[in-house]
Amino acid sequence: MNTQTNRLALAAALALGALTGAHAQANRAEVLHWWTSGGESAAVKVLAGAYTAAGGTWVDDAIAGGEQARSEAVNRMVGGKPPTAAQFNTSKQFLDLIDQGMLNDVDVVAARNNWDKILPAPILNSIKIKGHFYAVPVDIHMPAWFWYSKPAFAKAGIAAEPKTPDEFFADLDKLKAAGIVPLAFGGQPWQEKVTFYAWLAHVGGPDMYLKLYRDKDAAMVMSPQFKAFLTSFKRLKNYVDAGSPNRNWNDATAMVISGKAGVQIMGDWAKGEFAGAHQTAGKEFGCFPGFGPKSPYLVAGDVFVFPKISDPAQVKSQQLLATVFTAPATQVAFSNKKGSIPIRTDVDLKGLDPCAQLGVTIMKDVSRQLPTPEMLVTPDLEGALQDVITKFWNTNESADDAAKAMAAALKNG
Amino acid sequence: MSADLRAAVVPAPGLGQDAIAERRHGVRRRPASHLPRPARIGLYVFLVTAALLFLLPLYVMVATSIKPMEEIRLGNLFALPVKITLEPWAQAWRSACTGLECGGIRTGFMNSVAIVVPSTVLSILLGALNGYALSFWRPRGAQALFVILLTGAFIPYQVMMFPLIRSLAAMGLFGTLPGVVLIHTLFGMPVMTLLFRNYYAGVPHELFMAARIDGGGFWRIFVQLMLPMSLPIAVVAMIMQVTAIWNDFLIGLVFAGHDWLPMTVQLNNIINTTTGERLYNVNMAATLLTSLVPLTVYLVSGRWFVRGIAAGAVKG
Amino acid sequence: MAATVLWVYVGSVLWSMRISVSSSRTLPIGDFVGFKQYARLFDSERWTLSLQNMALFGGLFIVACLAIGFLLAVFIDQRVRGEGVLRTIFLYPYAMSFVATGLVWQWMLNPELGLQSTVRGWGLAGFTFDWIVRQDAVMYAIVIAAVWQACGLVMALMLAGLRGIDESLWMAARIDGIPPWRVYASIVLPMLGPSFGTAFVLLSVSVVKVFDVVVAMTQGGPGLASEVPAKFIIDNLLVRANIGLASAASTVLLLTVLALLAPWFYARARASRNGERAARALRASAPQESAA
């Protein structure tokens, strides 16, 4: 070969090498999150892969346990070594950080990608504070699904999914008569809280739900309707087994998987456990999102916030992350692995499992969307309400006293 | 002036001939039995029963760690595994997911070693120094300082996080290996000082006075006389510190920074999860693997452990 | 050295007290709200319960560990075979972190999953052991797991103390015809006073900071029944974003500990001062020893 061409080729190769070398650490992003189990890790790989494909370098900072990870994010910000992005829930958890001016906004990305148009209202209200976008949403989880074991239902003679709360109680009775634990339950305070607000949304109704969490209406809490609802909630306790206190939610799901129990009220992350046991929706287990065709769809989720860093390279990384996370292809692939549903409804449903497809379809009906309590109240008030709920569930406290305690918590919060 | 201050070694009071013989010749004479035969049988029954009760959780952990998940889901806790699998152990070590990476607890192993070794050495040295100063030199306010130190041991770490983070950040040590070693040393000081102070309280004051008359200063007496005598209690201190620092999670997480995260962070990532699935067999295997290091330390130094405290560490 | 200690411990405590009179939530804020956080603290049923639980747990845990540790040490000291193995068996719980062992205890004490169902399966249908799911008995379940973890260390401390007792003491007692149990009760126990003292301090620290075992076994449940102060503080720090309240709680906890320890410290200070005076007097009257 011609030495001239050789030299040219060599020069080109060197130049290319220099360029890629420079790019190797370009758009370096240290991402702090709490997704550490096998299924969650696969989901993170989707995000990291998409980011790398877009020219970024992903440095992973995983810390199991939501509170632990969030606290660590705050610690790092205080210590002057913040991550590029940190995971939080779609909630009020990061409001204090915004107030103290510790977060960067991503208005640029939001404007470019029309977030105002494509994101559902509950999420928009959580991430858009005082007109600026401070977080990028990555998924929607629904904490109030009903999961049931098909063999257990068959054994108890239940032909169809219940369409009303009364039918549900009747089905629970049938399961009990058949010697199956009707409701698989994990008696940890957070699970009691989730079951409470799930029941409130499905049985008390969206109006009552919003009056409690959005309006913090203490008068409504003292009304006879709410007290009747409290009694209905406590009625569920008759259908759980004696070993339910302290139980992990996965152990409760395991009871449904093995047919020992009939139903579990749990979020869509339970799909991971079913998948791990090689069960498929519609065959060994079934899922329904509430009672009747207009049941509310509770919207929870995860977001990433961007600590305040002035380095323009880091800001560029932050914006690239925000763009990549919300891209339709990333959303579908991520949701598939995570068990969640995408944050935008303009995506191809084909890759999603039946329960998720049902979820996306419901989300298209804006009237059924309902934000979870953590989007409406501060962590402090949510905790105070959780204390009231767990006491009511675990003791013989009357509905009257529980209502009084709840009203007091609302007034203080 | 005698160069070797150890020439005036006198055994500490309270030590019997047994222990002296032990120390000098390494010979161990067990005390003769004081109990009649039926009592001895009762003794063994009690000990064996207690041992079995103590081992019960270990049995559950080991059994769970070699069962496949299908068996675990059935919930027969005490049943022997129908199908034995060592896959969870392999997974725990090298392929369990801890975030984006799925490298098991192996990735943090060297970091943990890098944190534990200097922290243990430093905290023991400083504890010895403090104990020595408090016992013999009795500077003014020593008692008050000791009280403050001991009270500090009762405070949960989380309360001190913010001021410590800010201070370390101001010194440029936040998120570095020296930073995390410093924090471990500081938090280990109360108990270490307690151990060494009580140990030195058992050393007769005459010894110290003799050394001073011989012309020894603060450092010389410490290095040439006290440190060599402290081997037994140092081993005790090492066991306590290695266990505490090896199993520590919070301090390593907050202060070690991304590059030096200890094994316990990976362990936490494997075991703990909010909404992910839980592989109990891998969790148990990972816990057992992590505990092998402190257990090895106990086994290796177990003999000194007992002998060490004998030398007066526990005087209140 | 002294400066570092003072700055770390005293500084942190002072900072925490300062925050306890502010309205800090996720991040520390410098405002001043008087004793509002303390008022909220004492109003909190959860905090009161946590203090009661800590007292109950502390009493049972310390007594049980000291008693069992002592007994195990005495028995092992009797020239038993396999002492090394036995010692390791009783010490291994100390090596393991509670995150996984706590879960194992939760399973074992769960009536549906663990001991109760297994024993019932053997035929004893009336056997009940469901402390962990009962509001009134869950703390006892936690004591069991905590004692399992800690009494190995106490045993080792006691064993070492026993090994320091001279063999001639036993020989003299036998010559005098004193039965062994009386030797233990009247002579050995007092000589082990210092061992008990150190063990007591170490155990007390565990009691005040007890957190891991509660979180791993019951997460504070059922309901609020096994709430403990350290968990209350950490929950408010991390989960409820309520640093002001958490700081108030930790200040109250610290003051409680100080109040309980003050008599002991005072007694020790007096004893050591007396001991010093006596030793000085002794030295003054004894003949001078020549240095080697």
JSON list of C-alpha atoms in Angstrom, two decimals, chain B residues 150-248:
[
{"chain": "B", "resi": 150, "resn": "LEU", "atom": "CA", "xyz": [-17.88, 6.95, 77.75]},
{"chain": "B", "resi": 151, "resn": "THR", "atom": "CA", "xyz": [-21.10, 8.92, 77.42]},
{"chain": "B", "resi": 152, "resn": "GLY", "atom": "CA", "xyz": [-20.28, 9.45, 73.79]},
{"chain": "B", "resi": 153, "resn": "ALA", "atom": "CA", "xyz": [-20.46, 5.70, 73.29]},
{"chain": "B", "resi": 154, "resn": "PHE", "atom": "CA", "xyz": [-24.19, 5.82, 73.99]},
{"chain": "B", "resi": 155, "resn": "ILE", "atom": "CA", "xyz": [-25.09, 8.24, 71.19]},
{"chain": "B", "resi": 156, "resn": "PRO", "atom": "CA", "xyz": [-26.52, 6.66, 68.02]},
{"chain": "B", "resi": 157, "resn": "TYR", "atom": "CA", "xyz": [-24.24, 7.46, 65.06]},
{"chain": "B", "resi": 158, "resn": "GLN", "atom": "CA", "xyz": [-26.93, 8.94, 62.90]},
{"chain": "B", "resi": 159, "resn": "VAL", "atom": "CA", "xyz": [-27.30, 11.89, 65.24]},
{"chain": "B", "resi": 160, "resn": "MET", "atom": "CA", "xyz": [-23.71, 12.94, 64.66]},
{"chain": "B", "resi": 161, "resn": "MET", "atom": "CA", "xyz": [-23.79, 12.58, 60.90]},
{"chain": "B", "resi": 162, "resn": "PHE", "atom": "CA", "xyz": [-24.33, 16.11, 59.68]},
{"chain": "B", "resi": 163, "resn": "PRO", "atom": "CA", "xyz": [-21.71, 17.89, 61.79]},
{"chain": "B", "resi": 164, "resn": "LEU", "atom": "CA", "xyz": [-19.18, 15.15, 61.06]},
{"chain": "B", "resi": 165, "resn": "ILE", "atom": "CA", "xyz": [-19.85, 15.29, 57.34]},
{"chain": "B", "resi": 166, "resn": "ARG", "atom": "CA", "xyz": [-19.45, 19.04, 57.27]},
{"chain": "B", "resi": 167, "resn": "SER", "atom": "CA", "xyz": [-16.25, 18.88, 59.33]},
{"chain": "B", "resi": 168, "resn": "LEU", "atom": "CA", "xyz": [-14.70, 16.20, 57.19]},
{"chain": "B", "resi": 169, "resn": "ALA", "atom": "CA", "xyz": [-15.71, 18.00, 54.03]},
{"chain": "B", "resi": 170, "resn": "ALA", "atom": "CA", "xyz": [-14.04, 21.13, 55.35]},
{"chain": "B", "resi": 171, "resn": "MET", "atom": "CA", "xyz": [-10.86, 19.09, 55.85]},
{"chain": "B", "resi": 172, "resn": "GLY", "atom": "CA", "xyz": [-11.16, 17.60, 52.41]},
{"chain": "B", "resi": 173, "resn": "LEU", "atom": "CA", "xyz": [-11.47, 14.10, 53.82]},
{"chain": "B", "resi": 174, "resn": "PHE", "atom": "CA", "xyz": [-15.11, 13.36, 53.03]},
{"chain": "B", "resi": 175, "resn": "GLY", "atom": "CA", "xyz": [-15.44, 10.35, 50.78]},
{"chain": "B", "resi": 176, "resn": "THR", "atom": "CA", "xyz": [-11.84, 9.23, 51.14]},
{"chain": "B", "resi": 177, "resn": "LEU", "atom": "CA", "xyz": [-10.14, 6.25, 52.73]},
{"chain": "B", "resi": 178, "resn": "PRO", "atom": "CA", "xyz": [-8.29, 8.31, 55.38]},
{"chain": "B", "resi": 179, "resn": "GLY", "atom": "CA", "xyz": [-11.62, 9.93, 56.20]},
{"chain": "B", "resi": 180, "resn": "VAL", "atom": "CA", "xyz": [-13.42, 6.69, 56.93]},
{"chain": "B", "resi": 181, "resn": "VAL", "atom": "CA", "xyz": [-10.45, 5.35, 58.91]},
{"chain": "B", "resi": 182, "resn": "LEU", "atom": "CA", "xyz": [-10.50, 8.53, 60.98]},
{"chain": "B", "resi": 183, "resn": "ILE", "atom": "CA", "xyz": [-14.19, 8.18, 61.76]},
{"chain": "B", "resi": 184, "resn": "HIS", "atom": "CA", "xyz": [-13.87, 4.52, 62.74]},
{"chain": "B", "resi": 185, "resn": "THR", "atom": "CA", "xyz": [-10.95, 5.39, 65.00]},
{"chain": "B", "resi": 186, "resn": "LEU", "atom": "CA", "xyz": [-12.91, 8.17, 66.66]},
{"chain": "B", "resi": 187, "resn": "PHE", "atom": "CA", "xyz": [-15.97, 6.01, 67.26]},
{"chain": "B", "resi": 188, "resn": "GLY", "atom": "CA", "xyz": [-13.86, 3.20, 68.63]},
{"chain": "B", "resi": 189, "resn": "MET", "atom": "CA", "xyz": [-12.14, 5.38, 71.17]},
{"chain": "B", "resi": 190, "resn": "PRO", "atom": "CA", "xyz": [-14.60, 5.11, 74.08]},
{"chain": "B", "resi": 191, "resn": "VAL", "atom": "CA", "xyz": [-14.59, 1.34, 74.38]},
{"chain": "B", "resi": 192, "resn": "MET", "atom": "CA", "xyz": [-10.90, 0.99, 73.56]},
{"chain": "B", "resi": 193, "resn": "THR", "atom": "CA", "xyz": [-9.96, 3.54, 76.18]},
{"chain": "B", "resi": 194, "resn": "LEU", "atom": "CA", "xyz": [-12.18, 1.76, 78.69]},
{"chain": "B", "resi": 195, "resn": "LEU", "atom": "CA", "xyz": [-10.49, -1.56, 78.02]},
{"chain": "B", "resi": 196, "resn": "PHE", "atom": "CA", "xyz": [-6.93, -0.29, 78.25]},
{"chain": "B", "resi": 197, "resn": "ARG", "atom": "CA", "xyz": [-7.56, 2.02, 81.18]},
{"chain": "B", "resi": 198, "resn": "ASN", "atom": "CA", "xyz": [-8.93, -0.83, 83.24]},
{"chain": "B", "resi": 199, "resn": "TYR", "atom": "CA", "xyz": [-6.10, -3.04, 82.19]},
{"chain": "B", "resi": 200, "resn": "TYR", "atom": "CA", "xyz": [-3.46, -0.53, 83.21]},
{"chain": "B", "resi": 201, "resn": "ALA", "atom": "CA", "xyz": [-5.31, 0.09, 86.46]},
{"chain": "B", "resi": 202, "resn": "GLY", "atom": "CA", "xyz": [-4.31, -3.45, 87.31]},
{"chain": "B", "resi": 203, "resn": "VAL", "atom": "CA", "xyz": [-0.64, -2.72, 86.76]},
{"chain": "B", "resi": 204, "resn": "PRO", "atom": "CA", "xyz": [0.97, -1.70, 90.06]},
{"chain": "B", "resi": 205, "resn": "HIS", "atom": "CA", "xyz": [1.83, 1.95, 90.34]},
{"chain": "B", "resi": 206, "resn": "GLU", "atom": "CA", "xyz": [5.24, 1.04, 91.77]},
{"chain": "B", "resi": 207, "resn": "LEU", "atom": "CA", "xyz": [6.25, -0.27, 88.40]},
{"chain": "B", "resi": 208, "resn": "PHE", "atom": "CA", "xyz": [5.48, 3.02, 86.82]},
{"chain": "B", "resi": 209, "resn": "MET", "atom": "CA", "xyz": [7.21, 4.99, 89.56]},
{"chain": "B", "resi": 210, "resn": "ALA", "atom": "CA", "xyz": [10.29, 2.81, 89.21]},
{"chain": "B", "resi": 211, "resn": "ALA", "atom": "CA", "xyz": [10.38, 3.48, 85.51]},
{"chain": "B", "resi": 212, "resn": "ARG", "atom": "CA", "xyz": [10.08, 7.19, 86.08]},
{"chain": "B", "resi": 213, "resn": "ILE", "atom": "CA", "xyz": [12.87, 7.12, 88.59]},
{"chain": "B", "resi": 214, "resn": "ASP", "atom": "CA", "xyz": [14.91, 5.34, 85.98]},
{"chain": "B", "resi": 215, "resn": "GLY", "atom": "CA", "xyz": [14.45, 8.42, 83.85]},
{"chain": "B", "resi": 216, "resn": "GLY", "atom": "CA", "xyz": [11.68, 7.32, 81.52]},
{"chain": "B", "resi": 217, "resn": "GLY", "atom": "CA", "xyz": [9.49, 9.99, 79.97]},
{"chain": "B", "resi": 218, "resn": "PHE", "atom": "CA", "xyz": [5.92, 9.71, 78.75]},
{"chain": "B", "resi": 219, "resn": "TRP", "atom": "CA", "xyz": [6.71, 8.12, 75.41]},
{"chain": "B", "resi": 220, "resn": "ARG", "atom": "CA", "xyz": [9.58, 5.95, 76.51]},
{"chain": "B", "resi": 221, "resn": "ILE", "atom": "CA", "xyz": [7.60, 4.31, 79.27]},
{"chain": "B", "resi": 222, "resn": "PHE", "atom": "CA", "xyz": [4.71, 3.80, 76.90]},
{"chain": "B", "resi": 223, "resn": "VAL", "atom": "CA", "xyz": [6.67, 2.24, 74.10]},
{"chain": "B", "resi": 224, "resn": "GLN", "atom": "CA", "xyz": [9.20, 0.23, 76.06]},
{"chain": "B", "resi": 225, "resn": "LEU", "atom": "CA", "xyz": [7.16, -0.85, 79.05]},
{"chain": "B", "resi": 226, "resn": "MET", "atom": "CA", "xyz": [3.41, -0.61, 78.62]},
{"chain": "B", "resi": 227, "resn": "LEU", "atom": "CA", "xyz": [2.93, -1.63, 75.02]},
{"chain": "B", "resi": 228, "resn": "PRO", "atom": "CA", "xyz": [4.79, -4.93, 75.26]},
{"chain": "B", "resi": 229, "resn": "MET", "atom": "CA", "xyz": [2.83, -5.76, 78.40]},
{"chain": "B", "resi": 230, "resn": "SER", "atom": "CA", "xyz": [-0.46, -5.04, 76.67]},
{"chain": "B", "resi": 231, "resn": "LEU", "atom": "CA", "xyz": [-0.41, -7.87, 74.18]},
{"chain": "B", "resi": 232, "resn": "PRO", "atom": "CA", "xyz": [-3.25, -9.85, 75.75]},
{"chain": "B", "resi": 233, "resn": "ILE", "atom": "CA", "xyz": [-5.62, -6.93, 76.04]},
{"chain": "B", "resi": 234, "resn": "ALA", "atom": "CA", "xyz": [-4.63, -5.74, 72.59]},
{"chain": "B", "resi": 235, "resn": "VAL", "atom": "CA", "xyz": [-5.81, -9.04, 71.20]},
{"chain": "B", "resi": 236, "resn": "VAL", "atom": "CA", "xyz": [-9.13, -8.61, 72.97]},
{"chain": "B", "resi": 237, "resn": "ALA", "atom": "CA", "xyz": [-9.42, -5.10, 71.58]},
{"chain": "B", "resi": 238, "resn": "MET", "atom": "CA", "xyz": [-8.57, -6.38, 68.12]},
{"chain": "B", "resi": 239, "resn": "ILE", "atom": "CA", "xyz": [-11.34, -8.94, 68.23]},
{"chain": "B", "resi": 240, "resn": "MET", "atom": "CA", "xyz": [-13.92, -6.38, 69.28]},
{"chain": "B", "resi": 241, "resn": "GLN", "atom": "CA", "xyz": [-12.81, -3.82, 66.74]},
{"chain": "B", "resi": 242, "resn": "VAL", "atom": "CA", "xyz": [-12.50, -6.23, 63.84]},
{"chain": "B", "resi": 243, "resn": "THR", "atom": "CA", "xyz": [-16.02, -7.48, 64.47]},
{"chain": "B", "resi": 244, "resn": "ALA", "atom": "CA", "xyz": [-17.47, -4.00, 64.84]},
{"chain": "B", "resi": 245, "resn": "ILE", "atom": "CA", "xyz": [-15.71, -2.43, 61.85]},
{"chain": "B", "resi": 246, "resn": "TRP", "atom": "CA", "xyz": [-16.03, -5.41, 59.53]},
{"chain": "B", "resi": 247, "resn": "ASN", "atom": "CA", "xyz": [-19.79, -5.54, 60.14]},
{"chain": "B", "resi": 248, "resn": "ASP", "atom": "CA", "xyz": [-20.23, -1.79, 60.06]}
]
